[in-house]
Coordinates of C-alpha atoms (C1' of nucleotides) in Angstrom, one line a residue:
Chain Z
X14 CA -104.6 -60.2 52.6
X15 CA -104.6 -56.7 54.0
X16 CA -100.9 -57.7 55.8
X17 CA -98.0 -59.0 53.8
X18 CA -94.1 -59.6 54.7
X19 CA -93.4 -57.0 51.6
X20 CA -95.4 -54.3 52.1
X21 CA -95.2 -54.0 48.3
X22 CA -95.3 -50.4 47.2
X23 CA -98.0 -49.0 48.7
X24 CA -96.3 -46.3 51.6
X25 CA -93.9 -44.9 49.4
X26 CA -96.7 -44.1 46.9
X27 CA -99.2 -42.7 49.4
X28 CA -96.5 -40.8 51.0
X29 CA -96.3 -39.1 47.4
X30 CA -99.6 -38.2 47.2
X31 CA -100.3 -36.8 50.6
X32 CA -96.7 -34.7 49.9
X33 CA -98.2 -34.1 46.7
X34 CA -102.0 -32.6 47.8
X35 CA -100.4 -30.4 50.8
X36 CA -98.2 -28.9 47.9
X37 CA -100.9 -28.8 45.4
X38 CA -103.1 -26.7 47.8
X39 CA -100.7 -24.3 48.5
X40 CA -99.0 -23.8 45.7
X41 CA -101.2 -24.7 43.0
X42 CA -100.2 -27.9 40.5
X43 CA -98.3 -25.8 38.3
X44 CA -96.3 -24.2 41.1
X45 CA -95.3 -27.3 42.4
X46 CA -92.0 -29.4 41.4
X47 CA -91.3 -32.6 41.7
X48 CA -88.2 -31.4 43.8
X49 CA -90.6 -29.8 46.0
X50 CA -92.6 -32.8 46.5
X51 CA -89.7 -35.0 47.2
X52 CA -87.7 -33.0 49.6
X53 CA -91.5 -32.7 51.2
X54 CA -90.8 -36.5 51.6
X55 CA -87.1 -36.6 52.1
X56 CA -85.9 -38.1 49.2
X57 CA -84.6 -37.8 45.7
X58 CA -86.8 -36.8 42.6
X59 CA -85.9 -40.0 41.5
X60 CA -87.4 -42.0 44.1
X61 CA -90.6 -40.0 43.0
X62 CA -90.1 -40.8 39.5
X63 CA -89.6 -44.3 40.9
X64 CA -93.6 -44.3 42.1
X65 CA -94.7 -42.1 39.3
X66 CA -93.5 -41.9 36.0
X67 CA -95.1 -38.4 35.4
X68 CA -96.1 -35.7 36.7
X69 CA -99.4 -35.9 35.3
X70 CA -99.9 -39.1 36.7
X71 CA -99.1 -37.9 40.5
X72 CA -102.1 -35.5 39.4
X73 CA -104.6 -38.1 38.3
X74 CA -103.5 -40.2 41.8
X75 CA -104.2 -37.6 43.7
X76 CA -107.4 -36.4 42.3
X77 CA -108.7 -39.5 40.5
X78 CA -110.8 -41.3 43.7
X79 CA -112.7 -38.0 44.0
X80 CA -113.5 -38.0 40.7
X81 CA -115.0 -41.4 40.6
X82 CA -116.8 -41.1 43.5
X83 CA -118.4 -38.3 42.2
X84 CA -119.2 -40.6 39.3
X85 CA -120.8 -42.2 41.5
X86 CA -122.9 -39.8 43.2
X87 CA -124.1 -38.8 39.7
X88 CA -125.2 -42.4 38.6
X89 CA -127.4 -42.8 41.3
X90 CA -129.5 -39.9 40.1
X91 CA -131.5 -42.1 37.7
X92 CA -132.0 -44.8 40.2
X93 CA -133.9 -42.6 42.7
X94 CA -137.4 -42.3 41.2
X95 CA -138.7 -39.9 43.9
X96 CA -138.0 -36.3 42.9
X97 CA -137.4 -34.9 46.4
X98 CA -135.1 -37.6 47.7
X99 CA -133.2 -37.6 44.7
X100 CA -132.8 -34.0 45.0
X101 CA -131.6 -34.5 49.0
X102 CA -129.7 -37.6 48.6
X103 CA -127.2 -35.9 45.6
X104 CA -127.1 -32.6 47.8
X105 CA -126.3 -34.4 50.5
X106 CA -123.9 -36.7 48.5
X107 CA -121.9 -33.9 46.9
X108 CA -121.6 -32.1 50.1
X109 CA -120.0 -35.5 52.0
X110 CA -117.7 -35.6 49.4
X111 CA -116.3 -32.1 49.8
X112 CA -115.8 -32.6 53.6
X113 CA -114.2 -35.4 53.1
X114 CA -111.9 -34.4 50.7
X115 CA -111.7 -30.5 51.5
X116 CA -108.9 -29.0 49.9
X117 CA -109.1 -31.5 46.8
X118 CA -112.4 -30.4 46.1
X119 CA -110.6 -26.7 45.7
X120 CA -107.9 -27.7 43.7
X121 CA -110.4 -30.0 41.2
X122 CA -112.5 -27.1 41.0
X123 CA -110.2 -24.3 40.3
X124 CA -106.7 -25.0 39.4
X125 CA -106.4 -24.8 35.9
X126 CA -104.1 -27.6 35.3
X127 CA -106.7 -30.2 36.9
X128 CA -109.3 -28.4 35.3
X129 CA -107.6 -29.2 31.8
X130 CA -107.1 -33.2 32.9
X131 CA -110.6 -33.6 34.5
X132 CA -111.9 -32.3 30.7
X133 CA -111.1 -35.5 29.6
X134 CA -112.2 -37.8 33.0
X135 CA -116.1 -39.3 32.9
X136 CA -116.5 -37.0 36.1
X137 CA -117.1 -34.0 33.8
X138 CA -120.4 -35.0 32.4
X139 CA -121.5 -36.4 35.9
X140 CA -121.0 -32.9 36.8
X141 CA -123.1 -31.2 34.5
X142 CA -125.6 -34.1 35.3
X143 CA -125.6 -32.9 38.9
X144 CA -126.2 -29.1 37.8
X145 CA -129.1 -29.8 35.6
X146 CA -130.8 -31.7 38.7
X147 CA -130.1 -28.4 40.5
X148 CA -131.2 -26.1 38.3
X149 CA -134.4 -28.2 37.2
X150 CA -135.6 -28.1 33.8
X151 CA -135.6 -25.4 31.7
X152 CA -134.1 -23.2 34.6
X153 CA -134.4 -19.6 34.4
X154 CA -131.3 -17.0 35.0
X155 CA -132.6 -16.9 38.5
X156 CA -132.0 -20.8 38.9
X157 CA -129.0 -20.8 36.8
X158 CA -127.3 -18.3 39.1
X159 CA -128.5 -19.8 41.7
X160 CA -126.9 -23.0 41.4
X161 CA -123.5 -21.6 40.1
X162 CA -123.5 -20.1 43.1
X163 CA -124.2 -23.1 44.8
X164 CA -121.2 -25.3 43.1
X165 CA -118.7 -22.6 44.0
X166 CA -120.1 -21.5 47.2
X167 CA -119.8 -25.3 48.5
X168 CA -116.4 -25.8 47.7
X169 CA -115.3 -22.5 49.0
X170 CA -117.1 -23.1 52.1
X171 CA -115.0 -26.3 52.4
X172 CA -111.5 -24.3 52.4
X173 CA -112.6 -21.4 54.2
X174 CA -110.4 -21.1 56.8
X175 CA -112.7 -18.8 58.5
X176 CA -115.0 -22.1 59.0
X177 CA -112.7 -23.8 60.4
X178 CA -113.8 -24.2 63.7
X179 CA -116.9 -25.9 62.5
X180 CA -116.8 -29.7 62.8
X181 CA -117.8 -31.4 59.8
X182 CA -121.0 -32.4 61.4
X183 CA -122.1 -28.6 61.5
X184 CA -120.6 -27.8 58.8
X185 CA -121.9 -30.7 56.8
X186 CA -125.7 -29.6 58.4
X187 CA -125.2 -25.8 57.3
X188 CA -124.0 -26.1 54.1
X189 CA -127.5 -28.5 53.3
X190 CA -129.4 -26.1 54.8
X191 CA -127.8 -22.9 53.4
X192 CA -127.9 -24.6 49.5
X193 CA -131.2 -26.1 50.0
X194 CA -132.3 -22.5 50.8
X195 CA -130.8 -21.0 47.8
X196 CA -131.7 -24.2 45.0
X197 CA -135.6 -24.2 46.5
X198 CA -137.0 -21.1 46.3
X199 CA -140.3 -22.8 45.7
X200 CA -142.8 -21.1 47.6
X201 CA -144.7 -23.9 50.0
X202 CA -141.5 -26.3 50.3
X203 CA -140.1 -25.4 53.5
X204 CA -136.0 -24.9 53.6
X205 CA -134.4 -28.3 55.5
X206 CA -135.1 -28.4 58.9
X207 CA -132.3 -26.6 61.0
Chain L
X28 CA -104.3 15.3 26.0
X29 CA -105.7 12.1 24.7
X30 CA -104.0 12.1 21.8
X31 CA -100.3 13.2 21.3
X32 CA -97.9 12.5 18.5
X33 CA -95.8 9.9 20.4
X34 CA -98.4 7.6 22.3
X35 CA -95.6 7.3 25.2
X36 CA -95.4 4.1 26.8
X37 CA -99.3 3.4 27.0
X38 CA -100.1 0.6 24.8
X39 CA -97.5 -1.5 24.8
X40 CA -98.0 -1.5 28.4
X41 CA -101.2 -2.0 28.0
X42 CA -100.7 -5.3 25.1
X43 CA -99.3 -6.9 27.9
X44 CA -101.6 -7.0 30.4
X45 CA -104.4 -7.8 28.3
X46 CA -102.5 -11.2 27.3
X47 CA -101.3 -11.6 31.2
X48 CA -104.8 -11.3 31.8
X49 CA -106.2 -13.7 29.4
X50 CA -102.9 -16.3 30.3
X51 CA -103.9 -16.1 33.4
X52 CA -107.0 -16.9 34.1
X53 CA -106.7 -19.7 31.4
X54 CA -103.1 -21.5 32.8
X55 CA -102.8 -19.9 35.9
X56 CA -100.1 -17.6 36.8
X57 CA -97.3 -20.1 37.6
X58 CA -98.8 -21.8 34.7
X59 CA -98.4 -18.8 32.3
X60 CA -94.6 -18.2 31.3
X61 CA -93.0 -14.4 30.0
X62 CA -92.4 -16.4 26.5
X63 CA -96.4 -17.3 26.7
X64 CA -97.3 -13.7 27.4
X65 CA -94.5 -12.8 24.8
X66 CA -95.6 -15.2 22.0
X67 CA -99.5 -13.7 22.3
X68 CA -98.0 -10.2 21.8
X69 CA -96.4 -11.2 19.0
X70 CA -92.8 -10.3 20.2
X71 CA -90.5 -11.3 22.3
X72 CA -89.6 -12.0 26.0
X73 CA -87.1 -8.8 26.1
X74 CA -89.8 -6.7 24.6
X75 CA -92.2 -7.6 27.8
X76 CA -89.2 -6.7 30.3
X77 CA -88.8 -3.5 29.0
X78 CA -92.1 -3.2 30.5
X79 CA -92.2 -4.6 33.4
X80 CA -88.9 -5.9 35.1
X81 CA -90.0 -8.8 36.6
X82 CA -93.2 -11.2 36.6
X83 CA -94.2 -10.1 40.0
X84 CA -94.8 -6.5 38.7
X85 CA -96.8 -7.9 35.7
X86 CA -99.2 -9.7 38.6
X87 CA -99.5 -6.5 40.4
X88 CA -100.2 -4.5 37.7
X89 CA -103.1 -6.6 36.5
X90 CA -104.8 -7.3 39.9
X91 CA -104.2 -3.9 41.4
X92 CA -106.5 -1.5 40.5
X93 CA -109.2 -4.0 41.1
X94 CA -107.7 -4.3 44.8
X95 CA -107.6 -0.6 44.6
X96 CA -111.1 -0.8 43.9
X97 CA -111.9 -3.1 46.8
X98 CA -110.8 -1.0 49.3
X99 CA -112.4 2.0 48.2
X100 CA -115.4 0.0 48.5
X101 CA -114.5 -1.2 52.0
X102 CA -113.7 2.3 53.4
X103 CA -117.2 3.7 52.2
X104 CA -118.5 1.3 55.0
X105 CA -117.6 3.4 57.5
X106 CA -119.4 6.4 56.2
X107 CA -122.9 5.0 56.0
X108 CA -124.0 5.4 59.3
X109 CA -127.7 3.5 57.9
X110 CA -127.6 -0.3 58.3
X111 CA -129.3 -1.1 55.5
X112 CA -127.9 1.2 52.8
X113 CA -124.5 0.9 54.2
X114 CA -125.7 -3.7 53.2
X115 CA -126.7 -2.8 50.2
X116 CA -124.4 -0.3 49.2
X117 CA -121.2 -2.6 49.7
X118 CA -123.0 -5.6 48.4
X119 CA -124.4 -3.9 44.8
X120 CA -120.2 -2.8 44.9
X121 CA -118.5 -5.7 45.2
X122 CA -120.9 -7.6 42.7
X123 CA -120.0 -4.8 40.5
X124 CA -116.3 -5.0 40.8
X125 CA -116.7 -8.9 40.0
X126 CA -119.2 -8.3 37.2
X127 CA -116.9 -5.5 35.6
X128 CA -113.4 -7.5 36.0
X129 CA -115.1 -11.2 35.9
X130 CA -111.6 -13.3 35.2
X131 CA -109.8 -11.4 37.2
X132 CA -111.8 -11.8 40.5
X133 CA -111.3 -15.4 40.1
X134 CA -107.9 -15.2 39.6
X135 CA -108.0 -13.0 42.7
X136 CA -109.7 -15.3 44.9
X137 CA -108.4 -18.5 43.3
X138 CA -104.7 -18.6 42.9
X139 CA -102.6 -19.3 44.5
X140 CA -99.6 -17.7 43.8
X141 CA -102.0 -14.2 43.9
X142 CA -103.3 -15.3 47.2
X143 CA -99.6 -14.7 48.6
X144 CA -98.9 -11.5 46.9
X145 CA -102.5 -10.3 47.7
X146 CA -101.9 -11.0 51.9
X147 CA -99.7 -8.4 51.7
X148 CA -101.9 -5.8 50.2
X149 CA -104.7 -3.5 52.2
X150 CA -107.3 -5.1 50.3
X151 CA -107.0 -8.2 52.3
X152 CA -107.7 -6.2 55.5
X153 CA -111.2 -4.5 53.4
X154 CA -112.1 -8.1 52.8
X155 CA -112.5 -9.2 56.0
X156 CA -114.1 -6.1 56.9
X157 CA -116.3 -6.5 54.0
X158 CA -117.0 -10.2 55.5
X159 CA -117.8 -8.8 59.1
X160 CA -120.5 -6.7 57.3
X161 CA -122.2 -9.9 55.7
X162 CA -121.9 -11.8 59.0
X163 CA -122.9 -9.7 61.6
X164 CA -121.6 -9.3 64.6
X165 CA -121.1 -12.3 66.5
X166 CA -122.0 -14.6 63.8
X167 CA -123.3 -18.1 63.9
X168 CA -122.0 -21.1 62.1
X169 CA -125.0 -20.5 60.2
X170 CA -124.0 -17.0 59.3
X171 CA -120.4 -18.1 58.7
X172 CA -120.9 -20.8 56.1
X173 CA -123.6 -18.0 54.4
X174 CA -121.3 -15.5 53.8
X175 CA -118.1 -17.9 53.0
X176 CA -120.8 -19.0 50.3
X177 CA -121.7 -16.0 49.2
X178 CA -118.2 -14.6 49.1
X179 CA -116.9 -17.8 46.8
X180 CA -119.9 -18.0 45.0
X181 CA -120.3 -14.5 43.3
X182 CA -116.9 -14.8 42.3
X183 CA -117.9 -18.4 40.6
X184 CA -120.5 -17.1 39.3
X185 CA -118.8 -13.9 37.1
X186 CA -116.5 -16.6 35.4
X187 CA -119.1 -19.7 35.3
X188 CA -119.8 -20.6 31.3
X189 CA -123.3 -21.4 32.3
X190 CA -123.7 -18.2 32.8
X191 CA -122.3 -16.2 29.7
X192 CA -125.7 -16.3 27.6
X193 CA -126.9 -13.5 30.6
X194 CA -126.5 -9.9 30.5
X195 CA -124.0 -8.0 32.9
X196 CA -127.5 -6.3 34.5
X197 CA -129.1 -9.7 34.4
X198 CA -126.5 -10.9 36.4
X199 CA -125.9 -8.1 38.1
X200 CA -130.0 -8.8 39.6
X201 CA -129.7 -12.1 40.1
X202 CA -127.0 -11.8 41.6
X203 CA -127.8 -9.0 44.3
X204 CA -130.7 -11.2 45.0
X205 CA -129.3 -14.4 45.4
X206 CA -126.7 -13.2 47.6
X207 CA -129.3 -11.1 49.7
X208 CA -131.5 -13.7 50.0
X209 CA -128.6 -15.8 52.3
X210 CA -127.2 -12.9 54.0
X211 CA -130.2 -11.7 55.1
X212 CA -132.1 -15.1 56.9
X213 CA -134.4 -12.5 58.7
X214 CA -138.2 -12.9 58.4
X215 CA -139.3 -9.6 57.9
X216 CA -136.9 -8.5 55.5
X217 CA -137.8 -9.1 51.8
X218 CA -135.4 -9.8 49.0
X219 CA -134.4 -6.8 47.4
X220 CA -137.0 -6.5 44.4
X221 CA -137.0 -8.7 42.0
Chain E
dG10 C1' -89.9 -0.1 21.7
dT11 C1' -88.1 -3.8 20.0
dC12 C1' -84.5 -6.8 18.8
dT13 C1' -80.5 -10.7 19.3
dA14 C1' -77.8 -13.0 22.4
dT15 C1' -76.7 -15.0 26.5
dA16 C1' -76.2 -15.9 31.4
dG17 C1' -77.6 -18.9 35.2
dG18 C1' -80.8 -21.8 37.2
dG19 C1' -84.5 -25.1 37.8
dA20 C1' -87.8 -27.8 35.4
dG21 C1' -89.2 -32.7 34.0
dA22 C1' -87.3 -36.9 32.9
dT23 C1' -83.9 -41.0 32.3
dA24 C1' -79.9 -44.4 33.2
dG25 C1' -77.8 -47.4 36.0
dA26 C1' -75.5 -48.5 40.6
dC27 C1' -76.7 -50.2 45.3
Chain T
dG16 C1' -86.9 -48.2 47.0
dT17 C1' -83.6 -45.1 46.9
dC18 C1' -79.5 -43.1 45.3
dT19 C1' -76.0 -40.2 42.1
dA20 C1' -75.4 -38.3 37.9
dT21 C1' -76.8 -36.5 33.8
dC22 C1' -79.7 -34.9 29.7
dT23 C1' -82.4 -31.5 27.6
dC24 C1' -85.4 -27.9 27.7
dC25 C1' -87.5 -23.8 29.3
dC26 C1' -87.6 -20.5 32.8
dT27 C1' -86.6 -15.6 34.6
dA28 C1' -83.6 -12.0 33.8
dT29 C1' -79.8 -9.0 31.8
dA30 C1' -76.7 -6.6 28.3
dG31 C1' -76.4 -4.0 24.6
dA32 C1' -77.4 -3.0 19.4
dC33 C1' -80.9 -0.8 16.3

DNA sequence: GTCTATAGGGAGATAGAC
DNA sequence: GTCTATCTCCCTATAGAC
């Protein structure tokens, strides 16, 4: 099932999309064309438009499996009944999900055209789902800023090109230990182990 | 001196940025059009380029003086020959500079198009020395992925909605704490008070 | 300082041949 | 799946009147 005769569409349309995150990440989704993306490729815009019949939906491709995956991450909150491994197993979840998706996490998190599409996408209240657990009830400015820092600090921490000569196993271990630092303050819980 | 009979070219200058700025950090600057900027004003496109002759200028005009700033900030590190002032000194000034110009440190850090003017401007030099000063010498991955945290986070948190119900000096604490409380791992040495 | 008018180009998008 | 050709619209930018 995985091998046919016709490969159907599937390499033109995932040729698109990695064309279309390189250009994303550099330039921003508003500061990238569709020309752009297709002489990336080596075609016409039309042969784009033949895979997409939007821009917006290029967008929504590129960004959308993050987005449910996050989902994801989020829904498994409320089966977790033990505080502290609920805690560690979304920390840990989130932070998996930036490595593995690095630059997309950027782009989802600041580029103000995503930011506009994801307003609409499921993945927005799963975010704010993920704070709260951060911040903990009733959170305090101290918690609050806390965490903010936290949800930008991750994602910068994914594109930092100064980090990248971190595997993702280090950096996957330092970023867990460096936001479980700053989201426990709680005297007599000890940070993760290093 | 402050006021004359003919106001010169100061407001109208002025108008503009103040709608570049607001355009910007909400669609991004290739997201945010001379007619957008034009329309806010209430005039027209031709009326913005008497101003300024070309979009780049309007970019550098809005983000310089808080790169100016920047490298004023970096260049008092040199003359603080005590460790810990010379920390907390640069620290306390950068938060302020995001605190102060909020949306526009994010635009700063965060867009692209920015990102490429910005490479060519001495504040990109003060921010790496600014980063060597968080760091350490000879940093650790564990000291690398603190600071790249700290450095995306602070800016996250001056723009982060969450945040708005807090008070610039609020912030401002929390946010000199938070962000001393991962640069400086060492047992020994408190968190600036809180 | 602001306007109208316009040049010149690139944007997203579509039609239809191969 | 990809092409050529084309449409329409909006973009940056300029010229010149008021």
């Amino acid at each position: 099932m995985a091998e046919r005769g016709t490969r159907s569409d599937r390499p033109a349309r995932e040729r698109v999309l990695e064309a279309a995150l390189d250009l994303f990440a550099e330039h921003g989704v508003s500061g990238t064309s569709l020309q752009m993306i297709a002489d990336r490729m080596g075609v016409t815009k039309a042969a784009v438009y033949h895979q997409f019949h939007t821009k917006e939906d290029i967008v929504f491709a590129v960004v959308g499996p993050a987005l449910d995956r996050l989902v994801e991450i989020a829904d498994a909150i409320g089966g977790e009944p033990d505080q502290e491994r609920r805690f560690t197993a979304t920390l840990a979840g989130i932070i998996d999900l930036i490595i593995t998706h690095r630059r997309l996490a950027a782009i989802v998190q600041f580029d103000p055209m995503v930011a506009r599409l994801v307003r609409g996408h499921p993945a927005h209240a799963s975010f704010e789902r993920i704070r709260a657990l951060f911040t903990g009830p009733d959170p305090d400015g101290s918690a609050l800023v806390a965490a903010a820092m936290v949800s930008g600090g991750l994602i910068v921490a994914g594109v930092d090109p100064a980090l990248a000569r971190l595997s993702d196993d280090e950096l996957r271990k330092h970023l867990f230990d460096t936001a479980a630092r700053l989201l426990r303050p709680l005297p007599g819980v000890p940070p993760a182990t290093a």
